[in-house]
Short mmCIF file of C-alpha atoms in Angstrom, two decimals:
data_model
loop_
_atom_site.label_atom_id
_atom_site.label_comp_id
_atom_site.label_asym_id
_atom_site.label_seq_id
_atom_site.Cartn_x
_atom_site.Cartn_y
_atom_site.Cartn_z
CA MET A 187 63.53 24.81 -3.73
CA ASN A 188 64.95 28.33 -3.59
CA ALA A 189 64.97 31.50 -5.63
CA ALA A 190 68.27 30.57 -7.31
CA GLU A 191 66.77 27.58 -9.05
CA PRO A 192 65.72 28.02 -12.70
CA PRO A 193 62.08 28.39 -13.70
CA ALA A 194 60.42 25.59 -15.60
CA ALA A 195 61.56 25.40 -19.19
CA PRO A 196 58.74 26.14 -21.64
CA GLY A 197 57.13 23.02 -22.94
CA ILE A 198 57.37 20.77 -19.87
CA ARG A 199 54.52 18.32 -20.29
CA VAL A 200 52.44 17.87 -17.14
CA GLY A 201 49.72 15.29 -16.78
CA THR A 202 47.44 16.76 -14.11
CA VAL A 203 44.93 14.72 -12.14
CA PRO A 204 42.29 16.02 -12.44
CA TYR A 205 42.76 17.62 -15.83
CA VAL A 206 40.30 20.47 -15.25
CA ASP A 207 39.74 21.98 -11.79
CA PRO A 208 39.67 25.58 -10.47
CA TYR A 209 42.70 24.96 -8.25
CA VAL A 210 44.69 23.22 -10.98
CA ASP A 211 43.85 26.02 -13.39
CA ALA A 212 45.05 28.60 -10.84
CA VAL A 213 48.40 27.03 -9.97
CA LEU A 214 49.56 25.61 -13.31
CA PRO A 215 52.31 27.76 -14.87
CA GLU A 216 51.33 29.26 -18.19
CA ASP A 217 54.37 27.96 -20.06
CA VAL A 218 53.87 24.27 -19.33
CA VAL A 219 51.86 21.94 -21.55
CA ARG A 220 48.89 20.36 -19.79
CA VAL A 221 48.44 16.83 -21.10
CA GLY A 222 44.96 15.31 -21.32
CA PRO A 223 42.70 13.68 -22.12
CA VAL A 224 39.85 15.63 -20.56
CA GLN A 225 37.91 13.02 -18.61
CA ARG A 226 36.18 13.13 -15.26
CA ALA A 227 37.79 9.85 -14.17
CA SER A 228 41.37 10.47 -15.22
CA PRO A 229 42.88 7.67 -17.33
CA TRP A 230 46.28 8.59 -15.84
CA LEU A 231 45.15 6.70 -12.72
CA ASP A 232 44.97 3.47 -14.73
CA PRO A 233 48.35 1.69 -14.40
CA ALA A 234 48.05 0.26 -17.94
CA TYR A 235 47.32 3.69 -19.43
CA LEU A 236 50.17 5.27 -17.48
CA ALA A 237 52.63 2.60 -18.61
CA ALA A 238 51.54 2.91 -22.25
CA ASN A 239 51.66 6.73 -22.29
CA ALA A 240 54.54 7.50 -19.93
CA GLY A 241 56.61 8.80 -22.84
CA GLY A 242 54.05 11.53 -23.48
CA VAL A 243 54.56 13.37 -20.18
CA ASP A 244 57.50 14.75 -18.24
CA VAL A 245 55.65 15.00 -14.90
CA VAL A 246 52.46 13.60 -13.40
CA HIS A 247 50.92 15.95 -10.81
CA LEU A 248 48.28 14.30 -8.64
CA HIS A 249 45.86 16.53 -6.72
CA SER A 250 42.66 14.56 -6.20
CA GLY A 251 40.26 12.21 -7.93
CA TYR A 252 41.62 8.96 -6.49
CA GLY A 253 39.50 8.65 -3.34
CA HIS A 254 37.10 6.13 -4.87
CA LEU A 255 39.83 3.65 -5.75
CA PRO A 256 40.50 0.56 -3.61
CA GLU A 257 43.70 0.63 -1.58
CA ASP A 258 45.45 -2.02 -3.67
CA GLU A 259 44.76 -0.15 -6.92
CA VAL A 260 46.49 2.99 -5.67
CA VAL A 261 49.42 0.87 -4.44
CA SER A 262 49.63 -0.77 -7.88
CA TRP A 263 49.49 2.63 -9.57
CA ALA A 264 52.29 3.95 -7.37
CA GLU A 265 54.41 0.93 -8.29
CA THR A 266 53.78 1.66 -11.98
CA VAL A 267 54.88 5.28 -11.46
CA ARG A 268 58.17 4.06 -9.99
CA ARG A 269 58.64 1.49 -12.76
CA THR A 270 58.08 3.99 -15.58
CA GLY A 271 60.33 6.59 -13.98
CA VAL A 272 57.86 9.42 -14.55
CA PRO A 273 58.31 11.95 -11.70
CA LEU A 274 55.27 12.19 -9.46
CA VAL A 275 54.39 15.50 -7.79
CA LEU A 276 51.71 15.19 -5.11
CA THR A 277 49.64 18.01 -3.61
CA VAL A 278 47.99 16.91 -0.37
CA HIS A 279 44.70 18.78 -0.23
CA GLN A 280 43.05 16.52 2.33
CA LEU A 281 44.70 14.54 5.11
CA ARG A 282 41.26 13.21 6.05
CA ASP A 283 38.87 12.77 3.12
CA PRO A 284 35.48 14.36 3.95
CA GLN A 285 33.74 12.00 1.53
CA GLN A 286 34.84 8.84 3.37
CA ALA A 287 33.24 7.64 6.59
CA THR A 288 36.51 6.22 8.00
CA PRO A 289 40.14 7.28 7.52
CA ARG A 290 41.53 3.84 6.65
CA ARG A 291 41.41 3.97 2.85
CA HIS A 292 42.65 7.55 2.52
CA ASP A 293 45.48 6.85 4.97
CA ALA A 294 46.53 3.87 2.84
CA HIS A 295 46.39 6.00 -0.30
CA LEU A 296 48.55 8.68 1.29
CA ARG A 297 51.13 6.15 2.50
CA ALA A 298 51.55 4.75 -1.00
CA LEU A 299 51.58 8.13 -2.73
CA LEU A 300 53.86 9.89 -0.25
CA ALA A 301 56.34 7.03 -0.48
CA THR A 302 56.44 7.48 -4.27
CA ALA A 303 56.23 11.24 -4.88
CA GLU A 304 59.39 13.11 -5.83
CA VAL A 305 57.98 16.33 -4.37
CA VAL A 306 55.09 16.91 -1.97
CA LEU A 307 53.14 20.15 -1.69
CA THR A 308 50.34 21.21 0.61
CA LEU A 309 48.42 24.38 1.40
CA THR A 310 49.17 25.29 5.02
CA PRO A 311 52.04 25.05 7.53
CA GLY A 312 49.84 23.01 9.87
CA ALA A 313 49.18 20.41 7.19
CA ALA A 314 52.90 20.28 6.35
CA ASP A 315 53.71 19.61 10.01
CA GLU A 316 51.10 16.84 10.13
CA ILE A 317 52.51 15.24 6.97
CA ALA A 318 56.00 15.29 8.50
CA GLU A 319 54.77 13.83 11.79
CA ARG A 320 52.56 11.11 10.34
CA PHE A 321 54.42 10.14 7.18
CA GLY A 322 57.97 11.43 7.55
CA ARG A 323 57.82 13.56 4.40
CA THR A 324 58.68 17.23 4.00
CA ALA A 325 56.03 19.20 2.13
CA ILE A 326 56.45 22.55 0.40
CA VAL A 327 53.74 24.99 1.52
CA ALA A 328 52.10 26.85 -1.37
CA ALA A 329 49.08 28.90 -0.34
CA HIS A 330 45.71 28.33 -1.99
CA PRO A 331 45.40 31.06 -4.64
CA SER A 332 42.34 32.97 -5.75
CA ILE A 333 39.71 30.97 -7.63
CA ALA A 334 36.86 33.54 -7.80
CA GLU A 335 36.16 37.22 -8.23
CA PRO A 336 33.30 39.26 -6.73
CA VAL A 337 30.31 39.90 -8.96
CA PRO A 338 30.19 43.69 -9.48
CA GLY A 339 27.21 45.31 -7.81
CA LEU A 340 26.09 42.18 -5.94
CA GLY A 341 25.61 43.02 -2.27
CA ALA A 342 25.44 40.85 0.83
CA GLU A 343 22.47 40.81 3.17
CA ARG A 344 23.58 41.75 6.67
CA GLY A 345 22.73 38.97 9.11
CA LEU A 346 22.24 36.31 6.43
CA VAL A 347 24.05 33.07 7.31
CA GLY A 348 24.56 30.26 4.82
CA LEU A 349 25.09 26.53 5.30
CA ALA A 350 25.50 24.05 2.43
CA LEU A 351 24.47 20.42 2.76
CA ARG A 352 26.32 18.60 0.02
CA ALA A 353 25.68 15.25 -1.61
CA GLN A 354 28.02 12.38 -0.68
CA ARG A 355 29.66 14.26 2.20
CA ALA A 356 30.26 11.73 4.98
CA ALA A 357 31.84 14.43 7.13
CA VAL A 358 28.38 15.83 7.99
CA PRO A 359 26.93 13.02 10.12
CA ASP A 360 24.27 15.19 11.84
CA PRO A 361 22.83 17.70 9.35
CA ALA A 362 19.76 18.40 11.47
CA GLY A 363 21.92 19.25 14.49
CA LEU A 364 24.04 21.56 12.37
CA VAL A 365 21.01 23.37 11.01
CA ARG A 366 19.45 23.79 14.46
CA ALA A 367 22.66 25.17 16.00
CA ALA A 368 23.40 27.47 13.05
CA LEU A 369 19.81 28.70 13.04
CA SER A 370 19.93 29.46 16.76
CA GLY A 371 23.16 31.41 16.30
CA ALA A 372 21.77 33.32 13.34
CA VAL A 373 18.62 34.32 15.24
CA ASN A 374 20.62 35.22 18.36
CA GLY A 375 22.83 37.42 16.19
CA GLY A 376 19.82 39.20 14.72
CA GLY A 377 19.85 37.34 11.40
CA ARG A 378 18.47 34.33 9.62
CA LEU A 379 19.71 31.09 8.05
CA ARG A 380 19.74 30.02 4.41
CA VAL A 381 20.46 26.31 3.82
CA PHE A 382 21.69 25.29 0.37
CA LEU A 383 20.87 21.77 -0.80
CA ASP A 384 22.59 19.77 -3.50
CA ASP A 385 20.42 17.74 -5.87
CA GLY A 386 19.07 14.70 -4.06
CA VAL A 387 19.69 16.09 -0.56
CA GLU A 388 16.55 16.42 1.53
CA ALA A 389 15.95 19.24 3.98
CA PRO A 390 16.44 17.96 7.54
CA PRO A 391 13.36 18.07 9.80
CA VAL A 392 13.98 21.35 11.63
CA PHE A 393 11.15 23.59 12.85
CA ALA A 394 11.58 27.34 12.44
CA ALA A 395 9.09 30.11 12.96
CA GLY A 396 8.59 32.89 10.44
CA ASP A 397 11.22 33.59 7.84
CA SER A 398 14.25 32.72 10.01
CA LEU A 399 15.03 29.60 7.92
CA GLU A 400 14.88 28.99 4.19
CA TYR A 401 16.08 26.25 1.84
CA LEU A 402 17.45 26.93 -1.63
CA PRO A 403 19.14 24.73 -4.23
CA ARG A 404 22.89 25.15 -4.43
CA LYS A 405 23.79 26.26 -7.96
CA ALA A 406 27.18 24.92 -8.96
CA ASP A 407 27.52 27.36 -11.85
CA SER A 408 26.86 30.40 -9.63
CA TRP A 409 28.01 29.17 -6.23
CA ALA A 410 30.45 32.06 -5.76
CA ALA A 411 27.61 34.54 -6.27
CA GLN A 412 25.42 32.67 -3.79
CA LEU A 413 28.24 32.90 -1.23
CA GLN A 414 28.73 36.61 -1.98
CA GLU A 415 25.13 37.33 -0.95
CA LEU A 416 25.85 36.08 2.60
CA HIS A 417 27.16 37.87 5.66
CA ALA A 418 28.68 34.61 6.93
CA VAL A 419 28.84 30.97 5.92
CA VAL A 420 29.25 27.88 8.09
CA LEU A 421 31.62 25.15 6.91
CA PRO A 422 29.90 22.00 8.24
CA GLU A 423 32.63 19.32 8.13
CA SER A 424 33.44 17.17 11.15
CA TRP A 425 36.62 16.11 9.38
CA GLY A 426 38.65 17.51 6.52
CA THR A 427 41.76 19.61 6.03
CA HIS A 428 41.35 22.51 3.61
CA SER A 429 38.42 24.13 1.80
CA PRO A 430 38.15 25.78 -1.62
CA GLU A 431 34.88 27.39 -0.45
CA LEU A 432 36.86 29.25 2.21
CA GLU A 433 38.99 30.78 -0.55
CA VAL A 434 35.91 31.79 -2.54
CA CYS A 435 34.56 33.51 0.58
CA ARG A 436 37.87 35.33 1.04
CA ASP A 437 37.68 36.46 -2.59
CA VAL A 438 34.08 37.71 -2.47
CA GLY A 439 34.03 39.10 1.08
CA THR A 440 32.00 36.61 3.14
CA ARG A 441 32.92 35.75 6.72
CA VAL A 442 33.66 32.07 7.41
CA VAL A 443 32.62 30.09 10.47
CA ALA A 444 34.98 27.11 10.34
CA PRO A 445 35.13 23.84 12.29
CA SER A 446 37.96 23.12 14.69
CA CYS A 447 39.11 20.09 12.69
CA GLY A 448 41.72 20.33 9.95
CA TRP A 449 43.70 23.45 9.11
CA PHE A 450 41.00 25.92 8.07
CA ALA A 451 42.24 28.62 10.44
CA ASP A 452 45.74 28.15 8.99
CA GLN A 453 44.29 28.63 5.54
CA TRP A 454 42.75 32.00 6.48
CA SER A 455 43.33 33.49 9.90
CA ASP A 456 40.22 35.67 9.74
CA VAL A 457 37.74 32.89 10.49
CA VAL A 458 35.50 32.28 13.49
CA THR A 459 36.06 28.76 14.80
CA TYR A 460 33.53 26.43 16.41
CA GLY A 461 33.90 22.99 17.94
CA ASN A 462 33.41 20.18 15.42
CA ASP A 463 35.79 17.27 14.91
CA GLU A 464 35.73 13.55 14.38
CA GLU A 465 36.67 12.64 17.95
CA ARG A 466 34.24 14.84 19.87
CA GLY A 467 31.61 15.55 17.23
CA LEU A 468 29.63 18.75 16.85
CA ASP A 469 29.47 21.16 19.78
CA PRO A 470 26.12 22.90 19.07
CA VAL A 471 26.60 25.52 21.78
CA SER A 472 29.96 26.43 20.24
CA LEU A 473 28.42 26.73 16.78
CA ASP A 474 25.54 28.84 18.12
CA GLY A 475 28.00 31.23 19.74
CA ALA A 476 30.36 31.33 16.75
CA VAL A 477 27.58 32.24 14.32
CA ALA A 478 26.25 34.94 16.61
CA ALA A 479 29.79 36.30 17.07
CA ALA A 480 30.37 36.29 13.31
CA LEU A 481 27.28 38.45 12.82
CA THR A 482 28.55 41.05 15.30
CA ARG A 483 31.49 41.69 13.00
CA PRO A 484 31.18 43.44 9.67
CA ALA A 485 31.60 41.24 6.65
CA PRO A 486 35.24 41.25 5.50
CA ARG A 487 36.18 43.23 2.45
CA PRO A 488 36.80 41.17 -0.70
CA ALA A 489 40.43 40.17 -1.02
CA ASP A 490 42.60 42.78 -2.70
CA ARG A 491 42.87 41.71 -6.34
CA GLY A 492 46.42 43.01 -6.69
CA TRP A 493 47.58 40.97 -3.71
CA ARG A 494 45.75 37.90 -4.97
CA ALA A 495 47.39 38.27 -8.38
CA GLU A 496 50.82 38.48 -6.75
CA GLN A 497 50.05 35.44 -4.63
CA LYS A 498 48.94 33.43 -7.66
CA ALA A 499 52.11 34.39 -9.54
CA ALA A 500 54.22 33.27 -6.58
CA VAL A 501 52.41 29.93 -6.31
CA ARG A 502 52.83 29.34 -10.04
CA ALA A 503 56.53 30.13 -9.71
CA VAL A 504 56.85 27.46 -7.01
CA HIS A 505 55.18 24.93 -9.30
CA ALA A 506 57.45 25.93 -12.19
CA GLN A 507 60.52 25.39 -10.01
CA VAL A 508 59.25 22.02 -8.83
CA TYR A 509 58.59 20.81 -12.37
CA ALA A 510 61.97 22.04 -13.60
CA GLN A 511 63.76 20.33 -10.70
CA VAL A 512 62.11 16.91 -11.05
CA VAL A 513 62.65 16.93 -14.81
CA ALA A 514 66.31 17.84 -14.32
CA ASP A 515 66.71 15.13 -11.69
CA ARG A 516 65.19 12.56 -14.06
CA ALA A 517 67.52 13.60 -16.86
CA GLY A 518 70.48 13.36 -14.51
#
């Protein structure tokens, strides 16, 4: 794609998977028609539904929502995409799914989808290089745009470190070890640790004296505000590629302590990195030091809203060009 190519013609019908999502909402050009229905498990991932409704869309854009499917079902779906002739655009958010204990199923999904997609996008240059090396596909890099705004008047507590333990997150195999190391770093940096728990997630057995450790429920409807109250937040994954929470922290002005796996530092260069990956596991000494180091720095300023607006417009322009090109190629 280049600047000489035409923008997407108004009215291009795009079936997005998922239909509603903060990232999808941010990147979808305003002049395209988003095709539903609005369902949590997208019917567009059903080969029979896709075949019956292929005439109602010009493009299918797959982001996520397929990780639960067996390998053969995604292969069958990809075959249906090719048979119907509907152009598939794929955004690779994760090269290693943090919700799956092993990489086998997600690797199989990616092989089938990358072999079928007309155009591939991803969020960072590092991820694009990995896609080229592992799968032989060229990916267009479109940065993750803004998905949150700071709450006016809501301040952050200096020295307050956050760590979220999420439900169904296989990429956190040792939550107690994470909490202990993050707590040690917070105390060594003159602060304290706040652990957020999803519904159904129990607090790990970690002893802490005084008020250096607290547990709170994570509130999905006000998660950005909970992040804004922190000086720093620890991303706990041992495997994964990109993080929407990192972008929220950039938007609201919270420092990020990110694992060494994936491409988090590519996503935002102003992170403090600690050792945590699938091969070597968590390095608790590294996490302790990274948290303490993060607290010696002032919290970053919230991202400039003008720059974020320009970035979002540029990312939407890339998507408009992609849609226009694949529709034109299909017509040709």
